[in-house]
C-alpha cells in the first residue's frame, strides 16, 4: 500500500487542486468529507493530513467541524485557510472576523523558515481569500510568516508537526506553492515521492471492481479523450460487463464514426453499440436557426436515442461518464463561473434522473493532462489522447443558421483539410482547438472564367489552457495560404475563406 495523504474537504473549490498538487509531488492522496469518522481515517493509515479551505466561517453556527480526535492521530497536519482557522480555534487559539477581507494577491514575509519554507526566499507573493483571521495562537504554536493583513499567515507547532497557512499554496497565483506543499509532504511527512500514474490506474481498477461488483455498466462514447479513457479504464476493470454506446447524430466530422470503431477494435476490445440516428437529428433540426434551440433539440434527441439503446440492453445498473474535475466546477455556478451558463452544455448531469442509473465517474478527480497520462498507461494512441475537444452538439453549432446535408458536407471537407494541414505543419498540438465554421453567407468569386456564387468558410484556431479564456492563434501566413487554396480548390460549395481573429471573451470559441 502506497504512503497516503488524506485531504479533508471543507468545501473549497480548490480541494481537488490540493489533491492534484500532491499527485504532482508523486504522492498518493485521498480526498474525504470533513466529517469522515477518525476510525475510517485510521484504517487508511495516512502519513499526513491536509485540512482544505472552505466557504464557511469557523465563527458561524453549524460551521463544518471534524472530530477533536483528529488531532490525536499523531501524524503531521497542514491546515489551509479555513483549515488553519479551524485548527487554531479547535486547539485553543482565537479567530476573529477581520475588518478587511483579504482577497487576491498579498506579500508574504517569512520570519522563520522551518521545514515548510525550506529553500525559499524570505518574501514572495501569495494568493488569499479569507474574511476571518487567527488572532491568538493555540499553545505550542509559533508564527512563521505574515502578510499585511494577518500576522499569522503561516504557523507551526514543531512538536506535533502541525502547520497552518492562511493563503492558498495550491493555486497557481501563489509563488512557491508547489514547493511549500512538497516541503510538507517530503520534509514533514517523510513521503518518498515514488507514486505514479500506473499506481493510480491500478487503484482505480480496484475501486471500479469493488463498486460495480457483477452488475452491468453503460457508457456514452464520444470518441473524445475523456470518454475514451474512461471506457478503456472501465473495460480493463470489468471487461464485458461494460457496453459502450456511440450515437452518430449526423453532426460528426469526416470519417469520425469509422475512427471510433477502429479505436475500439484496436484498443478497447469490448462491446460497442453504434446508434446511427443522423436522419432523426437532422429531421428535427430542419429549418431551425436559433443556436439555443438547436442545442436543446440535439441534447434532447441524444438522450432519447441513448435511452432507447439502454432499454434494449436490459438490466443495466451504472451509467459511466468521463466527467473531469473542471467539468464538475464549471457546472457549479456558486462562487464561480458564469461561463457555464452562457451556452447550455451537457457534459454533466445531461442524462435525466428518470433513467435511474447510478453514476460511475472514475475520472472525476482528475484534470485533463492527468487523464491523458492515465490513457497512456492504458496504451491508448496519442492521436486520441491529444485530440482537440469537440462539443457534444458537434457540427450543429458550427453550421451557422439552418443545418442541412449539403452544408454539413462542405463543412466536413473543409474542416478535414484544415486539420490535415495543421498536423503536417506541426501546429495541431500547439493549439487548444481548431476547426472550420460554415457561414450561410454567399459571395461572388471567379474560378477559371466562370463566376461563382458560393458560401464562406471561417477558420477558427485558438490557444487556451482551460477554454475559459482563449486567444486566436497567430498561424503562419504560409499555412493559412495553403489551407485557403486547398479549401477553395477542393471543396465544392465554398469560394471564400476568412480567419476569425476574435478572442474569448468577448467572443466564445464556438460560434453558436
Ligand atoms: P465556448 O464556445 O463556450 O466553448 O467558448 C468552450 C469549450 O467548450 C466546448 N463546448 C462544448 N462541449 N458540449 C460540450 O461537450 C457542448 O455543448 C459544448 N459547447 C461548447 C467548446 O468546443 C470549447 O472547447
Short mmCIF file of C-alpha atoms and ligand atoms in Angstrom, two decimals:
data_model
loop_
_atom_site.label_atom_id
_atom_site.label_comp_id
_atom_site.label_asym_id
_atom_site.label_seq_id
_atom_site.Cartn_x
_atom_site.Cartn_y
_atom_site.Cartn_z
CA UNK A 1 0.00 0.00 0.00
CA UNK A 2 1.39 3.40 -1.04
CA UNK A 3 2.00 6.09 1.57
CA UNK A 4 -1.22 8.12 1.66
CA UNK A 5 -2.07 11.70 2.47
CA UNK A 6 -5.70 12.31 3.43
CA UNK A 7 -7.20 15.63 2.35
CA UNK A 8 -10.27 16.51 4.37
CA UNK A 9 -12.67 18.55 2.30
CA UNK A 10 -14.35 21.53 3.93
CA UNK A 11 -16.00 22.62 0.70
CA UNK A 12 -13.38 24.76 -1.01
CA UNK A 13 -13.49 24.83 -4.79
CA UNK A 14 -9.72 24.20 -4.62
CA UNK A 15 -9.80 20.95 -2.67
CA UNK A 16 -9.17 18.86 -5.77
CA UNK A 17 -6.42 21.25 -6.79
CA UNK A 18 -4.68 20.41 -3.49
CA UNK A 19 -5.05 16.71 -4.31
CA UNK A 20 -3.61 17.36 -7.74
CA UNK A 21 -0.57 19.18 -6.33
CA UNK A 22 0.02 16.20 -4.04
CA UNK A 23 -0.16 13.83 -7.02
CA UNK A 24 2.29 16.11 -8.86
CA UNK A 25 4.73 15.53 -5.98
CA UNK A 26 4.25 11.79 -6.73
CA UNK A 27 2.41 11.11 -3.51
CA UNK A 28 -0.92 9.28 -3.28
CA UNK A 29 -3.78 11.36 -1.87
CA UNK A 30 -7.34 10.63 -0.95
CA UNK A 31 -10.00 13.34 -0.59
CA UNK A 32 -12.58 12.58 2.10
CA UNK A 33 -15.51 14.57 3.52
CA UNK A 34 -14.56 16.63 6.59
CA UNK A 35 -16.76 14.56 8.89
CA UNK A 36 -15.26 11.18 7.96
CA UNK A 37 -15.02 9.23 11.25
CA UNK A 38 -11.50 9.15 12.67
CA UNK A 39 -11.71 5.35 12.77
CA UNK A 40 -12.11 5.36 8.95
CA UNK A 41 -9.09 7.62 8.57
CA UNK A 42 -7.05 5.33 10.85
CA UNK A 43 -7.83 2.40 8.54
CA UNK A 44 -6.13 4.24 5.66
CA UNK A 45 -3.12 4.78 7.90
CA UNK A 46 -2.12 8.10 6.30
CA UNK A 47 1.30 9.64 6.83
CA UNK A 48 -0.19 13.14 6.85
CA UNK A 49 -3.42 15.08 6.81
CA UNK A 50 -4.43 18.24 4.95
CA UNK A 51 -7.42 20.32 6.04
CA UNK A 52 -8.75 22.16 2.99
CA UNK A 53 -10.19 25.63 2.76
CA UNK A 54 -13.92 26.20 2.70
CA UNK A 55 -16.53 28.91 2.20
CA UNK A 56 -17.84 28.92 5.79
CA UNK A 57 -16.61 30.95 8.75
CA UNK A 58 -15.40 28.93 11.74
CA UNK A 59 -17.29 31.50 13.82
CA UNK A 60 -20.63 30.66 12.22
CA UNK A 61 -23.11 28.36 13.89
CA UNK A 62 -23.04 24.93 12.33
CA UNK A 63 -19.67 25.54 10.62
CA UNK A 64 -18.20 22.24 9.39
CA UNK A 65 -16.10 20.73 12.16
CA UNK A 66 -14.25 17.43 12.32
CA UNK A 67 -13.97 15.37 15.48
CA UNK A 68 -11.41 16.61 18.03
CA UNK A 69 -9.89 13.13 17.93
CA UNK A 70 -8.39 14.10 14.60
CA UNK A 71 -5.68 15.99 16.44
CA UNK A 72 -4.70 12.84 18.36
CA UNK A 73 -3.83 10.77 15.31
CA UNK A 74 -0.16 11.51 15.90
CA UNK A 75 0.52 12.43 12.26
CA UNK A 76 1.56 15.74 10.67
CA UNK A 77 -1.21 18.10 9.64
CA UNK A 78 -1.44 21.07 7.27
CA UNK A 79 -4.42 23.42 7.56
CA UNK A 80 -5.05 25.68 4.58
CA UNK A 81 -7.14 28.87 5.02
CA UNK A 82 -10.35 27.59 6.71
CA UNK A 83 -8.20 24.60 7.75
CA UNK A 84 -5.78 26.89 9.59
CA UNK A 85 -8.55 28.77 11.34
CA UNK A 86 -10.26 25.57 12.33
CA UNK A 87 -7.06 24.10 13.70
CA UNK A 88 -6.34 27.37 15.55
CA UNK A 89 -9.81 27.53 17.09
CA UNK A 90 -10.19 23.85 17.98
CA UNK A 91 -6.79 23.77 19.64
CA UNK A 92 -7.50 26.79 21.87
CA UNK A 93 -6.46 29.84 19.82
CA UNK A 94 -8.71 32.74 18.83
CA UNK A 95 -10.28 33.58 15.48
CA UNK A 96 -11.89 36.95 14.73
CA UNK A 97 -13.83 38.23 11.83
CA UNK A 98 -11.39 40.69 10.29
CA UNK A 99 -12.21 44.32 9.38
CA UNK A 100 -10.89 43.93 5.89
CA UNK A 101 -11.42 40.83 3.84
CA UNK A 102 -8.08 39.76 2.39
CA UNK A 103 -8.74 38.75 -1.19
CA UNK A 104 -6.28 38.33 -4.04
CA UNK A 105 -2.54 38.78 -4.06
CA UNK A 106 -0.64 39.52 -0.86
CA UNK A 107 3.01 39.85 0.10
CA UNK A 108 4.22 37.12 2.41
CA UNK A 109 7.16 37.92 4.72
CA UNK A 110 8.78 34.91 6.32
CA UNK A 111 10.50 35.36 9.66
CA UNK A 112 11.18 31.73 10.46
CA UNK A 113 11.58 29.18 7.69
CA UNK A 114 11.09 25.89 9.49
CA UNK A 115 10.75 22.82 7.24
CA UNK A 116 7.77 24.32 5.39
CA UNK A 117 9.64 27.23 3.76
CA UNK A 118 12.99 25.45 3.46
CA UNK A 119 14.96 26.59 0.43
CA UNK A 120 12.61 29.52 -0.35
CA UNK A 121 13.25 33.28 -0.44
CA UNK A 122 12.03 35.41 2.50
CA UNK A 123 9.41 37.41 0.59
CA UNK A 124 7.07 36.35 -2.16
CA UNK A 125 3.55 36.74 -3.49
CA UNK A 126 0.74 34.52 -2.27
CA UNK A 127 -2.95 34.33 -3.06
CA UNK A 128 -5.51 34.92 -0.30
CA UNK A 129 -9.23 34.57 0.03
CA UNK A 130 -10.45 34.89 3.59
CA UNK A 131 -12.58 37.06 5.86
CA UNK A 132 -11.63 35.68 9.30
CA UNK A 133 -8.21 35.86 10.91
CA UNK A 134 -6.41 33.90 13.58
CA UNK A 135 -5.67 36.49 16.29
CA UNK A 136 -4.23 34.33 19.07
CA UNK A 137 -2.09 31.22 18.61
CA UNK A 138 -3.02 27.99 20.36
CA UNK A 139 -0.39 26.77 22.80
CA UNK A 140 2.58 25.03 21.24
CA UNK A 141 2.31 27.12 18.04
CA UNK A 142 4.55 29.90 16.75
CA UNK A 143 4.43 32.35 13.87
CA UNK A 144 6.34 31.59 10.68
CA UNK A 145 5.21 34.34 8.31
CA UNK A 146 2.84 37.28 7.96
CA UNK A 147 1.07 39.33 5.30
CA UNK A 148 -0.12 42.96 5.53
CA UNK A 149 -3.45 41.84 6.99
CA UNK A 150 -2.66 38.80 9.03
CA UNK A 151 0.13 38.34 11.49
CA UNK A 152 -0.36 34.58 11.44
CA UNK A 153 -0.22 33.90 7.71
CA UNK A 154 1.83 30.76 8.41
CA UNK A 155 2.16 28.96 11.74
CA UNK A 156 3.72 25.79 13.12
CA UNK A 157 3.69 23.56 16.13
CA UNK A 158 7.03 21.83 15.53
CA UNK A 159 6.48 19.23 18.24
CA UNK A 160 3.20 17.87 16.91
CA UNK A 161 4.17 18.75 13.31
CA UNK A 162 1.02 20.83 12.82
CA UNK A 163 1.23 23.57 10.17
CA UNK A 164 -1.19 26.22 9.04
CA UNK A 165 -1.29 28.55 6.02
CA UNK A 166 -3.72 31.42 5.76
CA UNK A 167 -3.15 31.67 1.98
CA UNK A 168 -3.73 29.09 -0.76
CA UNK A 169 -0.44 27.42 -1.80
CA UNK A 170 -2.30 25.17 -4.23
CA UNK A 171 -3.38 27.91 -6.68
CA UNK A 172 -1.11 28.96 -9.49
CA UNK A 173 -1.02 32.62 -8.42
CA UNK A 174 0.80 31.69 -5.19
CA UNK A 175 4.55 31.73 -5.81
CA UNK A 176 6.41 28.68 -4.48
CA UNK A 177 3.11 26.96 -3.65
CA UNK A 178 4.25 23.69 -5.17
CA UNK A 179 7.49 23.79 -3.17
CA UNK A 180 5.63 24.52 0.08
CA UNK A 181 3.35 21.53 -0.46
CA UNK A 182 6.31 19.36 -1.42
CA UNK A 183 8.18 20.51 1.71
CA UNK A 184 5.22 19.43 3.81
CA UNK A 185 4.97 16.06 2.08
CA UNK A 186 8.64 15.19 1.93
CA UNK A 187 10.23 17.29 4.69
CA UNK A 188 7.48 16.94 7.30
CA UNK A 189 5.54 13.75 6.49
CA UNK A 190 8.54 11.81 5.15
CA UNK A 191 6.88 10.88 1.85
CA UNK A 192 9.18 9.19 -0.65
CA UNK A 193 7.53 10.64 -3.77
CA UNK A 194 7.56 7.37 -5.68
CA UNK A 195 3.86 7.11 -6.53
CA UNK A 196 2.95 7.14 -10.24
CA UNK A 197 0.06 7.27 -12.70
CA UNK A 198 0.39 3.46 -13.09
CA UNK A 199 -0.45 3.21 -9.38
CA UNK A 200 -3.47 5.45 -9.93
CA UNK A 201 -4.62 3.19 -12.79
CA UNK A 202 -4.26 0.11 -10.63
CA UNK A 203 -6.13 1.59 -7.67
CA UNK A 204 -8.90 2.95 -9.97
CA UNK A 205 -9.33 -0.54 -11.41
CA UNK A 206 -9.67 -1.99 -7.91
CA UNK A 207 -12.18 0.70 -6.94
CA UNK A 208 -14.28 0.18 -10.08
CA UNK A 209 -14.36 -3.58 -9.47
CA UNK A 210 -15.49 -3.20 -5.90
CA UNK A 211 -18.10 -0.51 -6.74
CA UNK A 212 -19.57 -2.40 -9.70
CA UNK A 213 -19.42 -5.99 -8.45
CA UNK A 214 -21.11 -8.21 -11.02
CA UNK A 215 -23.51 -5.55 -12.29
CA UNK A 216 -23.57 -4.02 -15.78
CA UNK A 217 -22.39 -0.60 -16.93
CA UNK A 218 -23.11 1.54 -19.98
CA UNK A 219 -21.01 4.42 -21.20
CA UNK A 220 -21.77 7.06 -23.81
CA UNK A 221 -18.69 7.15 -26.00
CA UNK A 222 -17.99 10.32 -27.96
CA UNK A 223 -14.58 9.41 -29.32
CA UNK A 224 -13.02 12.28 -27.38
CA UNK A 225 -10.24 11.96 -24.82
CA UNK A 226 -12.35 11.71 -21.66
CA UNK A 227 -14.91 9.12 -22.70
CA UNK A 228 -12.27 7.03 -24.48
CA UNK A 229 -10.02 6.92 -21.41
CA UNK A 230 -13.00 6.18 -19.14
CA UNK A 231 -14.06 3.36 -21.48
CA UNK A 232 -10.57 1.86 -21.63
CA UNK A 233 -10.17 2.04 -17.85
CA UNK A 234 -13.57 0.55 -17.06
CA UNK A 235 -13.12 -2.13 -19.69
CA UNK A 236 -9.76 -3.04 -18.12
CA UNK A 237 -11.56 -3.35 -14.77
CA UNK A 238 -14.74 -5.24 -15.67
CA UNK A 239 -14.39 -6.41 -19.28
CA UNK A 240 -17.69 -7.28 -20.93
CA UNK A 241 -19.84 -6.03 -18.07
CA UNK A 242 -19.29 -2.70 -19.87
CA UNK A 243 -21.20 -1.76 -23.00
CA UNK A 244 -20.32 1.46 -24.80
CA UNK A 245 -22.88 3.33 -26.86
CA UNK A 246 -21.82 5.66 -29.63
CA UNK A 247 -24.53 7.88 -31.03
CA UNK A 248 -23.96 9.05 -34.58
CA UNK A 249 -26.04 12.24 -34.56
CA UNK A 250 -25.32 13.10 -38.18
CA UNK A 251 -23.25 16.03 -36.95
CA UNK A 252 -19.89 14.29 -36.79
CA UNK A 253 -16.69 15.17 -38.60
CA UNK A 254 -15.39 13.37 -41.69
CA UNK A 255 -14.95 9.61 -41.07
CA UNK A 256 -15.49 10.04 -37.34
CA UNK A 257 -17.76 7.04 -36.87
CA UNK A 258 -15.21 4.77 -38.55
CA UNK A 259 -12.41 6.19 -36.40
CA UNK A 260 -14.32 5.40 -33.22
CA UNK A 261 -15.00 1.85 -34.40
CA UNK A 262 -11.31 1.46 -35.23
CA UNK A 263 -10.25 2.77 -31.83
CA UNK A 264 -12.47 0.22 -30.21
CA UNK A 265 -11.33 -2.63 -32.36
CA UNK A 266 -7.67 -1.92 -31.71
CA UNK A 267 -7.58 -0.69 -28.13
CA UNK A 268 -10.78 -1.36 -26.17
CA UNK A 269 -11.82 -4.84 -27.23
CA UNK A 270 -15.24 -4.72 -25.58
CA UNK A 271 -18.86 -4.30 -26.55
CA UNK A 272 -19.67 -1.27 -28.69
CA UNK A 273 -23.12 -0.35 -29.95
CA UNK A 274 -23.36 2.26 -32.66
CA UNK A 275 -26.69 4.05 -32.97
CA UNK A 276 -26.99 5.62 -36.41
CA UNK A 277 -29.52 8.34 -35.74
CA UNK A 278 -28.37 11.07 -38.13
CA UNK A 279 -31.66 11.15 -40.04
CA UNK A 280 -33.68 11.66 -36.84
CA UNK A 281 -31.47 14.53 -35.64
CA UNK A 282 -31.40 16.29 -38.99
CA UNK A 283 -35.13 15.91 -39.40
CA UNK A 284 -35.78 17.57 -36.06
CA UNK A 285 -33.30 20.32 -36.84
CA UNK A 286 -34.87 21.14 -40.21
CA UNK A 287 -35.14 24.91 -40.64
CA UNK A 288 -34.03 25.66 -37.05
CA UNK A 289 -31.65 28.61 -36.90
CA UNK A 290 -31.63 29.69 -33.25
CA UNK A 291 -28.44 28.39 -31.58
CA UNK A 292 -30.02 27.58 -28.21
CA UNK A 293 -32.98 25.84 -29.85
CA UNK A 294 -30.55 23.76 -31.90
CA UNK A 295 -28.62 22.81 -28.76
CA UNK A 296 -31.82 21.86 -26.94
CA UNK A 297 -33.06 19.72 -29.83
CA UNK A 298 -29.70 17.96 -30.17
CA UNK A 299 -29.45 17.40 -26.39
CA UNK A 300 -33.00 16.05 -26.09
CA UNK A 301 -32.70 13.79 -29.12
CA UNK A 302 -29.39 12.44 -27.85
CA UNK A 303 -31.00 11.48 -24.54
CA UNK A 304 -33.87 9.78 -26.31
CA UNK A 305 -31.66 7.77 -28.66
CA UNK A 306 -29.33 6.83 -25.84
CA UNK A 307 -32.21 5.84 -23.58
CA UNK A 308 -33.68 3.63 -26.33
CA UNK A 309 -30.36 1.83 -26.72
CA UNK A 310 -30.08 1.31 -22.97
CA UNK A 311 -33.58 -0.15 -22.81
CA UNK A 312 -32.63 -2.66 -25.50
CA UNK A 313 -29.74 -3.85 -23.33
CA UNK A 314 -31.93 -4.93 -20.42
CA UNK A 315 -30.62 -4.94 -16.90
CA UNK A 316 -28.14 -2.08 -16.51
CA UNK A 317 -27.16 -0.61 -13.16
CA UNK A 318 -24.48 2.02 -13.83
CA UNK A 319 -24.05 4.92 -16.20
CA UNK A 320 -20.35 5.64 -16.65
CA UNK A 321 -19.23 9.12 -17.64
CA UNK A 322 -15.86 10.62 -18.37
CA UNK A 323 -16.58 13.66 -16.20
CA UNK A 324 -13.42 15.51 -15.19
CA UNK A 325 -12.86 17.79 -12.26
CA UNK A 326 -13.05 21.03 -14.35
CA UNK A 327 -16.46 19.86 -15.68
CA UNK A 328 -17.58 19.49 -12.11
CA UNK A 329 -16.58 23.01 -11.13
CA UNK A 330 -17.86 24.51 -14.37
CA UNK A 331 -21.28 23.11 -13.66
CA UNK A 332 -21.47 24.56 -10.17
CA UNK A 333 -22.21 28.23 -10.52
CA UNK A 334 -21.51 29.04 -6.83
CA UNK A 335 -18.71 31.49 -6.33
CA UNK A 336 -17.63 30.73 -9.74
CA UNK A 337 -18.15 30.52 -13.19
CA UNK A 338 -20.93 32.16 -15.11
CA UNK A 339 -19.43 30.87 -18.37
CA UNK A 340 -21.17 27.55 -17.82
CA UNK A 341 -24.44 29.41 -18.18
CA UNK A 342 -23.69 31.20 -21.44
CA UNK A 343 -24.34 28.14 -23.56
CA UNK A 344 -26.20 25.09 -22.40
CA UNK A 345 -23.51 22.43 -22.01
CA UNK A 346 -24.48 18.88 -21.44
CA UNK A 347 -21.38 17.13 -20.15
CA UNK A 348 -22.55 16.90 -16.57
CA UNK A 349 -25.96 15.88 -15.41
CA UNK A 350 -27.12 15.76 -19.02
CA UNK A 351 -28.91 12.45 -18.79
CA UNK A 352 -32.20 12.53 -16.96
CA UNK A 353 -32.65 11.25 -13.43
CA UNK A 354 -35.54 9.12 -14.63
CA UNK A 355 -33.01 6.76 -16.16
CA UNK A 356 -32.37 5.73 -12.56
CA UNK A 357 -28.82 4.67 -13.19
CA UNK A 358 -26.10 5.01 -10.62
CA UNK A 359 -23.20 7.16 -11.82
CA UNK A 360 -19.74 5.74 -12.27
CA UNK A 361 -17.24 8.56 -12.80
CA UNK A 362 -13.70 7.25 -12.41
CA UNK A 363 -12.06 10.44 -13.76
CA UNK A 364 -13.94 12.84 -11.52
CA UNK A 365 -10.90 13.84 -9.51
CA UNK A 366 -8.60 14.33 -12.47
CA UNK A 367 -7.55 17.22 -14.65
CA UNK A 368 -7.23 16.91 -18.43
CA UNK A 369 -3.47 16.37 -18.56
CA UNK A 370 -3.77 13.70 -15.87
CA UNK A 371 -6.47 11.93 -17.90
CA UNK A 372 -4.09 11.89 -20.86
CA UNK A 373 -1.35 10.41 -18.67
CA UNK A 374 -3.81 7.80 -17.43
CA UNK A 375 -4.77 6.99 -21.03
CA UNK A 376 -1.08 6.46 -21.83
CA UNK A 377 -0.81 3.88 -19.06
CA UNK A 378 -3.71 2.06 -20.76
CA UNK A 379 -1.96 2.10 -24.14
CA UNK A 380 -4.33 4.46 -25.95
CA UNK A 381 -2.79 6.13 -29.03
CA UNK A 382 -1.52 9.72 -28.92
CA UNK A 383 -3.86 10.67 -31.77
CA UNK A 384 -6.80 10.01 -29.43
CA UNK A 385 -5.21 11.36 -26.25
CA UNK A 386 -4.08 14.63 -27.80
CA UNK A 387 -7.27 15.23 -29.76
CA UNK A 388 -8.82 18.69 -29.53
CA UNK A 389 -12.11 18.95 -27.62
CA UNK A 390 -15.23 18.61 -29.75
CA UNK A 391 -18.59 19.89 -28.49
CA UNK A 392 -21.45 17.48 -27.83
CA UNK A 393 -23.73 19.21 -30.39
CA UNK A 394 -20.93 18.69 -32.93
CA UNK A 395 -21.10 20.40 -36.29
CA UNK A 396 -24.60 21.52 -35.32
CA UNK A 397 -23.03 24.55 -33.66
CA UNK A 398 -20.50 25.03 -36.46
CA UNK A 399 -23.01 25.38 -39.27
CA UNK A 400 -24.31 28.85 -38.56
CA UNK A 401 -28.04 29.03 -39.23
CA UNK A 402 -30.07 26.15 -40.63
CA UNK A 403 -28.39 22.76 -40.86
CA UNK A 404 -28.67 20.53 -43.87
CA UNK A 405 -26.68 17.80 -45.58
CA UNK A 406 -25.10 19.94 -48.26
CA UNK A 407 -23.79 22.46 -45.68
CA UNK A 408 -22.50 19.65 -43.50
CA UNK A 409 -20.65 18.13 -46.43
CA UNK A 410 -18.92 21.43 -47.27
CA UNK A 411 -18.00 21.94 -43.62
CA UNK A 412 -16.69 18.39 -43.16
CA UNK A 413 -14.47 18.54 -46.22
CA UNK A 414 -13.09 21.98 -45.34
CA UNK A 415 -12.50 21.01 -41.72
CA UNK A 416 -10.60 17.86 -42.70
CA UNK A 417 -8.29 19.94 -44.90
CA UNK A 418 -7.64 22.48 -42.14
CA UNK A 419 -6.80 19.79 -39.57
CA UNK A 420 -4.68 17.88 -42.06
CA UNK A 421 -2.58 20.97 -42.81
CA UNK A 422 -2.26 21.90 -39.13
CA UNK A 423 -0.90 18.44 -38.41
CA UNK A 424 1.53 18.43 -41.29
CA UNK A 425 2.80 21.94 -40.41
CA UNK A 426 3.33 20.88 -36.77
CA UNK A 427 0.69 23.27 -35.43
CA UNK A 428 -2.11 20.96 -34.27
CA UNK A 429 -0.61 20.25 -30.85
CA UNK A 430 0.21 23.90 -30.20
CA UNK A 431 -3.50 24.74 -30.27
CA UNK A 432 -6.32 24.20 -27.82
CA UNK A 433 -8.80 23.83 -30.67
CA UNK A 434 -9.00 24.40 -34.40
CA UNK A 435 -11.93 23.91 -36.72
CA UNK A 436 -13.94 25.37 -39.59
CA UNK A 437 -17.28 27.11 -39.36
CA UNK A 438 -19.80 27.19 -42.20
CA UNK A 439 -21.26 30.67 -42.74
CA UNK A 440 -24.61 30.87 -44.52
CA UNK A 441 -23.38 33.84 -46.49
CA UNK A 442 -22.74 33.69 -50.20
CA UNK A 443 -20.22 35.79 -52.02
CA UNK A 444 -19.07 36.18 -55.59
CA UNK A 445 -15.88 34.63 -56.87
CA UNK A 446 -14.24 33.70 -60.11
CA UNK A 447 -12.88 30.29 -60.98
CA UNK A 448 -11.26 29.85 -64.37
CA UNK A 449 -13.50 32.06 -66.48
CA UNK A 450 -16.60 31.25 -64.50
CA UNK A 451 -18.38 33.39 -61.98
CA UNK A 452 -19.09 31.53 -58.73
CA UNK A 453 -21.57 32.40 -56.00
CA UNK A 454 -20.82 30.20 -53.01
CA UNK A 455 -20.55 30.06 -49.26
CA UNK A 456 -17.91 31.29 -46.83
CA UNK A 457 -15.81 29.12 -44.52
CA UNK A 458 -14.32 30.69 -41.43
CA UNK A 459 -11.24 29.15 -39.86
CA UNK A 460 -11.05 29.21 -36.06
CA UNK A 461 -7.83 28.33 -34.20
CA UNK A 462 -7.32 29.26 -30.56
CA UNK A 463 -4.81 28.83 -27.79
CA UNK A 464 -6.10 28.35 -24.26
CA UNK A 465 -5.34 26.40 -21.11
CA UNK A 466 -8.89 25.74 -19.93
CA UNK A 467 -11.34 27.15 -22.52
CA UNK A 468 -12.45 29.80 -20.02
CA UNK A 469 -10.38 32.35 -21.90
CA UNK A 470 -8.83 31.91 -25.31
CA UNK A 471 -6.76 33.82 -27.80
CA UNK A 472 -6.83 33.49 -31.57
CA UNK A 473 -3.69 31.79 -32.78
CA UNK A 474 -1.18 33.64 -34.95
CA UNK A 475 -0.89 30.94 -37.59
CA UNK A 476 1.85 31.46 -40.19
CA UNK A 477 0.83 33.10 -43.48
CA UNK A 478 2.15 30.13 -45.42
CA UNK A 479 -0.13 27.73 -43.59
CA UNK A 480 -3.19 29.97 -43.92
CA UNK A 481 -2.49 30.43 -47.62
CA UNK A 482 -2.22 26.68 -48.18
CA UNK A 483 -5.44 25.93 -46.27
CA UNK A 484 -7.35 28.64 -48.10
CA UNK A 485 -6.11 27.47 -51.51
CA UNK A 486 -6.93 23.87 -50.80
CA UNK A 487 -10.42 24.57 -49.45
CA UNK A 488 -11.39 26.81 -52.35
CA UNK A 489 -9.97 24.43 -54.94
CA UNK A 490 -11.04 21.13 -53.43
CA UNK A 491 -14.35 21.81 -51.69
CA UNK A 492 -17.28 22.32 -53.95
CA UNK A 493 -19.60 24.88 -52.38
CA UNK A 494 -17.04 27.20 -50.75
CA UNK A 495 -15.35 30.03 -52.62
CA UNK A 496 -14.09 32.24 -49.79
CA UNK A 497 -12.11 31.54 -46.60
CA UNK A 498 -11.79 34.01 -43.73
CA UNK A 499 -9.84 33.80 -40.48
CA UNK A 500 -11.57 34.51 -37.17
CA UNK A 501 -9.43 36.91 -35.09
CA UNK A 502 -11.66 37.19 -32.01
CA UNK A 503 -10.53 36.28 -28.53
CA UNK A 504 -12.65 34.89 -25.69
CA UNK A 505 -14.00 36.94 -24.01
CA UNK A 506 -15.77 38.81 -25.52
CA UNK A 507 -16.34 36.17 -28.22
CA UNK A 508 -16.69 32.46 -27.46
CA UNK A 509 -14.70 29.64 -29.00
CA UNK A 510 -17.60 28.04 -30.87
CA UNK A 511 -19.75 30.34 -33.00
CA UNK A 512 -23.05 29.15 -31.57
P1 LIG B 1 -17.30 28.21 -25.83
O1 LIG B 1 -17.85 28.19 -27.21
O2 LIG B 1 -18.36 28.34 -24.76
O3 LIG B 1 -16.66 26.77 -25.61
O4 LIG B 1 -16.19 29.21 -25.65
C1 LIG B 1 -15.82 26.41 -24.56
C2 LIG B 1 -15.38 24.98 -24.78
O5 LIG B 1 -16.49 24.10 -24.60
C3 LIG B 1 -16.74 23.36 -25.78
N1 LIG B 1 -18.21 23.28 -25.90
C4 LIG B 1 -18.92 22.19 -25.58
N2 LIG B 1 -18.57 20.97 -25.16
N3 LIG B 1 -20.82 20.30 -25.10
C5 LIG B 1 -19.51 20.02 -24.95
O6 LIG B 1 -19.20 18.89 -24.60
C6 LIG B 1 -21.28 21.50 -25.52
O7 LIG B 1 -22.47 21.73 -25.65
C7 LIG B 1 -20.28 22.49 -25.77
N4 LIG B 1 -20.33 23.79 -26.19
C8 LIG B 1 -19.05 24.24 -26.27
C9 LIG B 1 -16.08 24.15 -26.89
O8 LIG B 1 -15.76 23.34 -28.00
C10 LIG B 1 -14.87 24.69 -26.17
O9 LIG B 1 -13.85 23.72 -26.05
#
